[in-house]
Amino acid sequence: MYRYDQFDARLVAERVAQFRGQVERRLSGALTEDEFKPLRLQNGVYLQLHAYMLRIAIPYGQLSPRQLRRLAEIARNYDRGFGHFTTRQNIQFNWVALKDIPEVLEKLAEVEMHAIQTSGNCIRNTTTDHFAGAAQDEVVDPRAWCEIIRQWSTFHPEFAFLPRKFKIAVTAAEHDRAAIRVHDVGLHIRQKDGVTGFEVHVGGGQGRTPHIAALVNPFVPETQILDYLEAIMRVYNRYGRRDNKYKARIKILVSELGEAEYIRQVEEEFAAQRANEKVDLPAEEVARIHAYFEPPALAPKPALSKQLEAAKAADPSFARWTRANLHPHKVAGYTSVTVSLKPLGAAPGDATDTQMLLVADLAEKYGYGDVRVSHAQNLILPHVALDDLPEVYKALGAAGLGAANESRITDMIVCPGLDYCNLANARSIPVALAVQKVFADPAYEEDIGKLHINVSGCINACGHHHVGHIGILGVDKKGEEFYQILLGGRADEKAALGEIVGPGLKAEDVPAAIHRVVEFYRTQRTSPSEKFIDTLERLGHQTFQEALYAAG
């Protein structure tokens, strides 16, 4: 992973010192909350329903054990013993006292972490495939390009105050695990005639006006990608709405101009760049950054582990976990392990300080010092030998992290909702936990197979309800919480937006309604291998809607 150079360290230290002074002025009353707001947002500090929240950047979702241990320390000493991992591959602390935030940022800086550009109208954390560098289906490791984009975008003078927040995602695998088509810019790394380049998608997003991104350019060579991104950003910065925050995202600009006209303007801007305006990206610098992401020297292992097979035969629960939470590795004898942060009864995406410490220990002992945060709010050990899986599972299970549910119905993406967020209209976490209980039987959940449920507490869609196979959206109706159900969304390479299928349901009616839909799917699938989303797309929404609203 990338290491700070002297410039990085000085820059982050100066930012911490600057913010310390701003906090002191706020606490003394020298700054009002309105005056303080733009300053705290530039340092990842939000004012939520009950307290300030600190969002910490985890670039492209990669952590070292040392960094994860520092996050555990912050959770234990400055928060309430846990942190919340987000869909942006970041972590949030919801209960840090404002007076302590400069000290927390100082401790983060000691392990090469910060909260810069995790909020505000700027380019946010660049995300990627959580299996990057290990996945069998990637053409190259995308993390180096995520780091290059991070360096280019951090404190970019032109793009520090955009019309609205801006999110970039990168993938290099045929199966999109980074949801690039629902990002402001989604980049899919391709190789063409021996040249590496990027398929560029622009204008995706969720919220009150969701859009799937437009394919703006099928292939931009890697030597030109930063210049092309600058062209994209300049057109947006020039014409993006600043008079109405609900129409300020780039998705609205692409939609209102039309794809053809937006592409024309980007190409015109790109062509107009003079030689002295182009980003100087020396080949040796690209090679230097790529070197930070060289794969670990994995010890040779047999492709088939007798130890693993014996353990699976002896323990059905372990066997079920291996079927759900492992991902094929590009090196024989290894796998990538999903550490589920969705155990029954716990807020999805939360991890306690002791759980973080355990994962750090496992990464050090069994995982070549590498931890990832996934788009689906789980943790990943990307390089684990098959022989070591029984010991890893045993340790995870003892810590409450052994759920065998990756990409299954209890592995939900859920926003904090009205329990934390002052923008929310309804609670998200209690509804998600109630749905989880219906599908708590591991054998039942395994029979259902891959099925994504996403839950949001308001139209801002932080729970990504638009792209869940089943989406649940909390709304307020005259002071009472109701939940609209969406069907048919997906965030992968076949990205689609779910459709609201009928009137909202009361919270207590949601679990039974979801159960009826799932049972209908099980009766209609052509075989146990046909996924929920495939059955839904084959039959259409109407019959599933009838099942949803059938008499209980």
mmCIF file with all atom_site columns, C-alpha atoms in Angstrom, residues 344-459:
data_model
loop_
_atom_site.group_PDB
_atom_site.id
_atom_site.type_symbol
_atom_site.label_atom_id
_atom_site.label_alt_id
_atom_site.label_comp_id
_atom_site.label_asym_id
_atom_site.label_entity_id
_atom_site.label_seq_id
_atom_site.pdbx_PDB_ins_code
_atom_site.Cartn_x
_atom_site.Cartn_y
_atom_site.Cartn_z
_atom_site.occupancy
_atom_site.B_iso_or_equiv
_atom_site.pdbx_formal_charge
_atom_site.auth_seq_id
_atom_site.auth_comp_id
_atom_site.auth_asym_id
_atom_site.auth_atom_id
_atom_site.pdbx_PDB_model_num
ATOM 1   C CA . LEU A 1 344 ? -27.738 -11.114 13.633 1.00 0.00 ? 344 LEU A CA 1
ATOM 2   C CA . GLY A 1 345 ? -28.786 -8.386  16.025 1.00 0.00 ? 345 GLY A CA 1
ATOM 3   C CA . ALA A 1 346 ? -25.951 -5.921  15.351 1.00 0.00 ? 346 ALA A CA 1
ATOM 4   C CA . ALA A 1 347 ? -26.106 -2.670  13.393 1.00 0.00 ? 347 ALA A CA 1
ATOM 5   C CA . PRO A 1 348 ? -24.803 -3.474  9.887  1.00 0.00 ? 348 PRO A CA 1
ATOM 6   C CA . GLY A 1 349 ? -21.298 -2.163  9.245  1.00 0.00 ? 349 GLY A CA 1
ATOM 7   C CA . ASP A 1 350 ? -20.413 -1.653  12.905 1.00 0.00 ? 350 ASP A CA 1
ATOM 8   C CA . ALA A 1 351 ? -17.276 -3.176  14.444 1.00 0.00 ? 351 ALA A CA 1
ATOM 9   C CA . THR A 1 352 ? -16.209 -2.975  18.064 1.00 0.00 ? 352 THR A CA 1
ATOM 10  C CA . ASP A 1 353 ? -12.720 -2.050  19.153 1.00 0.00 ? 353 ASP A CA 1
ATOM 11  C CA . THR A 1 354 ? -11.988 -5.672  20.147 1.00 0.00 ? 354 THR A CA 1
ATOM 12  C CA . GLN A 1 355 ? -13.248 -6.917  16.792 1.00 0.00 ? 355 GLN A CA 1
ATOM 13  C CA . MET A 1 356 ? -10.999 -4.470  14.944 1.00 0.00 ? 356 MET A CA 1
ATOM 14  C CA . LEU A 1 357 ? -8.041  -5.591  17.023 1.00 0.00 ? 357 LEU A CA 1
ATOM 15  C CA . LEU A 1 358 ? -8.807  -9.223  16.223 1.00 0.00 ? 358 LEU A CA 1
ATOM 16  C CA . VAL A 1 359 ? -8.992  -8.576  12.481 1.00 0.00 ? 359 VAL A CA 1
ATOM 17  C CA . ALA A 1 360 ? -5.694  -6.701  12.673 1.00 0.00 ? 360 ALA A CA 1
ATOM 18  C CA . ASP A 1 361 ? -4.131  -9.681  14.444 1.00 0.00 ? 361 ASP A CA 1
ATOM 19  C CA . LEU A 1 362 ? -5.526  -12.121 11.859 1.00 0.00 ? 362 LEU A CA 1
ATOM 20  C CA . ALA A 1 363 ? -4.261  -9.953  9.014  1.00 0.00 ? 363 ALA A CA 1
ATOM 21  C CA . GLU A 1 364 ? -0.805  -9.963  10.541 1.00 0.00 ? 364 GLU A CA 1
ATOM 22  C CA . LYS A 1 365 ? -0.742  -13.690 11.293 1.00 0.00 ? 365 LYS A CA 1
ATOM 23  C CA . TYR A 1 366 ? -2.569  -15.112 8.292  1.00 0.00 ? 366 TYR A CA 1
ATOM 24  C CA . GLY A 1 367 ? -3.217  -12.308 5.793  1.00 0.00 ? 367 GLY A CA 1
ATOM 25  C CA . TYR A 1 368 ? 0.126   -10.728 4.855  1.00 0.00 ? 368 TYR A CA 1
ATOM 26  C CA . GLY A 1 369 ? -0.747  -7.525  6.695  1.00 0.00 ? 369 GLY A CA 1
ATOM 27  C CA . ASP A 1 370 ? -3.608  -6.498  4.421  1.00 0.00 ? 370 ASP A CA 1
ATOM 28  C CA . VAL A 1 371 ? -7.187  -5.528  5.339  1.00 0.00 ? 371 VAL A CA 1
ATOM 29  C CA . ARG A 1 372 ? -9.843  -4.060  3.046  1.00 0.00 ? 372 ARG A CA 1
ATOM 30  C CA . VAL A 1 373 ? -13.200 -2.388  3.587  1.00 0.00 ? 373 VAL A CA 1
ATOM 31  C CA . SER A 1 374 ? -15.875 -3.426  1.100  1.00 0.00 ? 374 SER A CA 1
ATOM 32  C CA . HIS A 1 375 ? -18.543 -1.357  -0.630 1.00 0.00 ? 375 HIS A CA 1
ATOM 33  C CA . ALA A 1 376 ? -21.051 -3.561  1.243  1.00 0.00 ? 376 ALA A CA 1
ATOM 34  C CA . GLN A 1 377 ? -19.713 -2.501  4.686  1.00 0.00 ? 377 GLN A CA 1
ATOM 35  C CA . ASN A 1 378 ? -17.720 -5.650  5.468  1.00 0.00 ? 378 ASN A CA 1
ATOM 36  C CA . LEU A 1 379 ? -14.007 -6.255  6.043  1.00 0.00 ? 379 LEU A CA 1
ATOM 37  C CA . ILE A 1 380 ? -11.818 -8.396  3.783  1.00 0.00 ? 380 ILE A CA 1
ATOM 38  C CA . LEU A 1 381 ? -8.657  -10.422 4.330  1.00 0.00 ? 381 LEU A CA 1
ATOM 39  C CA . PRO A 1 382 ? -7.560  -10.629 0.687  1.00 0.00 ? 382 PRO A CA 1
ATOM 40  C CA . HIS A 1 383 ? -4.671  -13.117 0.971  1.00 0.00 ? 383 HIS A CA 1
ATOM 41  C CA . VAL A 1 384 ? -5.330  -16.143 3.191  1.00 0.00 ? 384 VAL A CA 1
ATOM 42  C CA . ALA A 1 385 ? -3.925  -19.630 2.638  1.00 0.00 ? 385 ALA A CA 1
ATOM 43  C CA . LEU A 1 386 ? -6.553  -22.353 2.381  1.00 0.00 ? 386 LEU A CA 1
ATOM 44  C CA . ASP A 1 387 ? -4.722  -24.308 5.099  1.00 0.00 ? 387 ASP A CA 1
ATOM 45  C CA . ASP A 1 388 ? -5.265  -21.443 7.556  1.00 0.00 ? 388 ASP A CA 1
ATOM 46  C CA . LEU A 1 389 ? -9.012  -21.070 7.092  1.00 0.00 ? 389 LEU A CA 1
ATOM 47  C CA . PRO A 1 390 ? -10.073 -23.307 10.018 1.00 0.00 ? 390 PRO A CA 1
ATOM 48  C CA . GLU A 1 391 ? -8.059  -21.203 12.473 1.00 0.00 ? 391 GLU A CA 1
ATOM 49  C CA . VAL A 1 392 ? -9.289  -17.934 10.928 1.00 0.00 ? 392 VAL A CA 1
ATOM 50  C CA . TYR A 1 393 ? -12.910 -19.081 11.148 1.00 0.00 ? 393 TYR A CA 1
ATOM 51  C CA . LYS A 1 394 ? -12.504 -20.210 14.743 1.00 0.00 ? 394 LYS A CA 1
ATOM 52  C CA . ALA A 1 395 ? -11.139 -16.818 15.782 1.00 0.00 ? 395 ALA A CA 1
ATOM 53  C CA . LEU A 1 396 ? -13.794 -14.891 13.854 1.00 0.00 ? 396 LEU A CA 1
ATOM 54  C CA . GLY A 1 397 ? -16.591 -16.983 15.310 1.00 0.00 ? 397 GLY A CA 1
ATOM 55  C CA . ALA A 1 398 ? -15.390 -16.373 18.865 1.00 0.00 ? 398 ALA A CA 1
ATOM 56  C CA . ALA A 1 399 ? -15.526 -12.625 18.196 1.00 0.00 ? 399 ALA A CA 1
ATOM 57  C CA . GLY A 1 400 ? -19.028 -12.655 16.693 1.00 0.00 ? 400 GLY A CA 1
ATOM 58  C CA . LEU A 1 401 ? -17.689 -12.225 13.147 1.00 0.00 ? 401 LEU A CA 1
ATOM 59  C CA . GLY A 1 402 ? -18.362 -15.698 11.773 1.00 0.00 ? 402 GLY A CA 1
ATOM 60  C CA . ALA A 1 403 ? -21.645 -15.056 9.939  1.00 0.00 ? 403 ALA A CA 1
ATOM 61  C CA . ALA A 1 404 ? -21.799 -17.043 6.687  1.00 0.00 ? 404 ALA A CA 1
ATOM 62  C CA . ASN A 1 405 ? -23.776 -14.476 4.736  1.00 0.00 ? 405 ASN A CA 1
ATOM 63  C CA . GLU A 1 406 ? -21.634 -12.535 2.245  1.00 0.00 ? 406 GLU A CA 1
ATOM 64  C CA . SER A 1 407 ? -23.967 -11.235 -0.543 1.00 0.00 ? 407 SER A CA 1
ATOM 65  C CA . ARG A 1 408 ? -26.909 -13.030 1.043  1.00 0.00 ? 408 ARG A CA 1
ATOM 66  C CA . ILE A 1 409 ? -30.159 -11.690 2.386  1.00 0.00 ? 409 ILE A CA 1
ATOM 67  C CA . THR A 1 410 ? -28.912 -10.777 5.882  1.00 0.00 ? 410 THR A CA 1
ATOM 68  C CA . ASP A 1 411 ? -25.815 -9.049  4.453  1.00 0.00 ? 411 ASP A CA 1
ATOM 69  C CA . MET A 1 412 ? -27.648 -5.752  4.039  1.00 0.00 ? 412 MET A CA 1
ATOM 70  C CA . ILE A 1 413 ? -26.357 -2.299  3.216  1.00 0.00 ? 413 ILE A CA 1
ATOM 71  C CA . VAL A 1 414 ? -28.028 -0.039  5.797  1.00 0.00 ? 414 VAL A CA 1
ATOM 72  C CA . CYS A 1 415 ? -27.618 3.655   6.511  1.00 0.00 ? 415 CYS A CA 1
ATOM 73  C CA . PRO A 1 416 ? -27.583 4.915   10.136 1.00 0.00 ? 416 PRO A CA 1
ATOM 74  C CA . GLY A 1 417 ? -31.088 6.352   9.695  1.00 0.00 ? 417 GLY A CA 1
ATOM 75  C CA . LEU A 1 418 ? -33.017 8.307   12.295 1.00 0.00 ? 418 LEU A CA 1
ATOM 76  C CA . ASP A 1 419 ? -31.062 6.747   15.157 1.00 0.00 ? 419 ASP A CA 1
ATOM 77  C CA . TYR A 1 420 ? -28.156 9.033   14.211 1.00 0.00 ? 420 TYR A CA 1
ATOM 78  C CA . CYS A 1 421 ? -28.823 11.217  11.183 1.00 0.00 ? 421 CYS A CA 1
ATOM 79  C CA . ASN A 1 422 ? -30.632 14.570  11.340 1.00 0.00 ? 422 ASN A CA 1
ATOM 80  C CA . LEU A 1 423 ? -31.571 14.248  7.647  1.00 0.00 ? 423 LEU A CA 1
ATOM 81  C CA . ALA A 1 424 ? -33.363 10.929  8.039  1.00 0.00 ? 424 ALA A CA 1
ATOM 82  C CA . ASN A 1 425 ? -37.141 10.539  7.963  1.00 0.00 ? 425 ASN A CA 1
ATOM 83  C CA . ALA A 1 426 ? -37.267 7.047   9.436  1.00 0.00 ? 426 ALA A CA 1
ATOM 84  C CA . ARG A 1 427 ? -35.218 4.481   11.292 1.00 0.00 ? 427 ARG A CA 1
ATOM 85  C CA . SER A 1 428 ? -33.240 2.040   9.167  1.00 0.00 ? 428 SER A CA 1
ATOM 86  C CA . ILE A 1 429 ? -31.401 -0.202  11.624 1.00 0.00 ? 429 ILE A CA 1
ATOM 87  C CA . PRO A 1 430 ? -34.447 -1.606  13.517 1.00 0.00 ? 430 PRO A CA 1
ATOM 88  C CA . VAL A 1 431 ? -36.227 -2.489  10.270 1.00 0.00 ? 431 VAL A CA 1
ATOM 89  C CA . ALA A 1 432 ? -33.121 -4.191  8.910  1.00 0.00 ? 432 ALA A CA 1
ATOM 90  C CA . LEU A 1 433 ? -32.694 -6.213  12.102 1.00 0.00 ? 433 LEU A CA 1
ATOM 91  C CA . ALA A 1 434 ? -36.348 -7.256  12.025 1.00 0.00 ? 434 ALA A CA 1
ATOM 92  C CA . VAL A 1 435 ? -35.957 -8.502  8.452  1.00 0.00 ? 435 VAL A CA 1
ATOM 93  C CA . GLN A 1 436 ? -32.757 -10.317 9.451  1.00 0.00 ? 436 GLN A CA 1
ATOM 94  C CA . LYS A 1 437 ? -34.662 -12.309 12.075 1.00 0.00 ? 437 LYS A CA 1
ATOM 95  C CA . VAL A 1 438 ? -37.019 -13.743 9.454  1.00 0.00 ? 438 VAL A CA 1
ATOM 96  C CA . PHE A 1 439 ? -34.065 -15.217 7.566  1.00 0.00 ? 439 PHE A CA 1
ATOM 97  C CA . ALA A 1 440 ? -31.933 -16.145 10.575 1.00 0.00 ? 440 ALA A CA 1
ATOM 98  C CA . ASP A 1 441 ? -31.774 -19.866 9.804  1.00 0.00 ? 441 ASP A CA 1
ATOM 99  C CA . PRO A 1 442 ? -28.427 -20.390 8.000  1.00 0.00 ? 442 PRO A CA 1
ATOM 100 C CA . ALA A 1 443 ? -29.721 -23.290 5.882  1.00 0.00 ? 443 ALA A CA 1
ATOM 101 C CA . TYR A 1 444 ? -32.730 -21.232 4.774  1.00 0.00 ? 444 TYR A CA 1
ATOM 102 C CA . GLU A 1 445 ? -30.534 -18.274 3.916  1.00 0.00 ? 445 GLU A CA 1
ATOM 103 C CA . GLU A 1 446 ? -28.173 -20.476 1.921  1.00 0.00 ? 446 GLU A CA 1
ATOM 104 C CA . ASP A 1 447 ? -31.091 -21.926 -0.025 1.00 0.00 ? 447 ASP A CA 1
ATOM 105 C CA . ILE A 1 448 ? -32.234 -18.403 -0.950 1.00 0.00 ? 448 ILE A CA 1
ATOM 106 C CA . GLY A 1 449 ? -28.772 -17.641 -2.343 1.00 0.00 ? 449 GLY A CA 1
ATOM 107 C CA . LYS A 1 450 ? -27.436 -14.266 -3.422 1.00 0.00 ? 450 LYS A CA 1
ATOM 108 C CA . LEU A 1 451 ? -29.945 -11.507 -2.708 1.00 0.00 ? 451 LEU A CA 1
ATOM 109 C CA . HIS A 1 452 ? -29.097 -7.901  -1.854 1.00 0.00 ? 452 HIS A CA 1
ATOM 110 C CA . ILE A 1 453 ? -31.373 -5.875  0.424  1.00 0.00 ? 453 ILE A CA 1
ATOM 111 C CA . ASN A 1 454 ? -30.466 -2.196  0.853  1.00 0.00 ? 454 ASN A CA 1
ATOM 112 C CA . VAL A 1 455 ? -32.138 0.071   3.402  1.00 0.00 ? 455 VAL A CA 1
ATOM 113 C CA . SER A 1 456 ? -32.221 3.895   3.531  1.00 0.00 ? 456 SER A CA 1
ATOM 114 C CA . GLY A 1 457 ? -33.841 6.141   6.111  1.00 0.00 ? 457 GLY A CA 1
ATOM 115 C CA . CYS A 1 458 ? -34.465 8.973   3.638  1.00 0.00 ? 458 CYS A CA 1
ATOM 116 C CA . ILE A 1 459 ? -34.397 9.891   -0.032 1.00 0.00 ? 459 ILE A CA 1
#
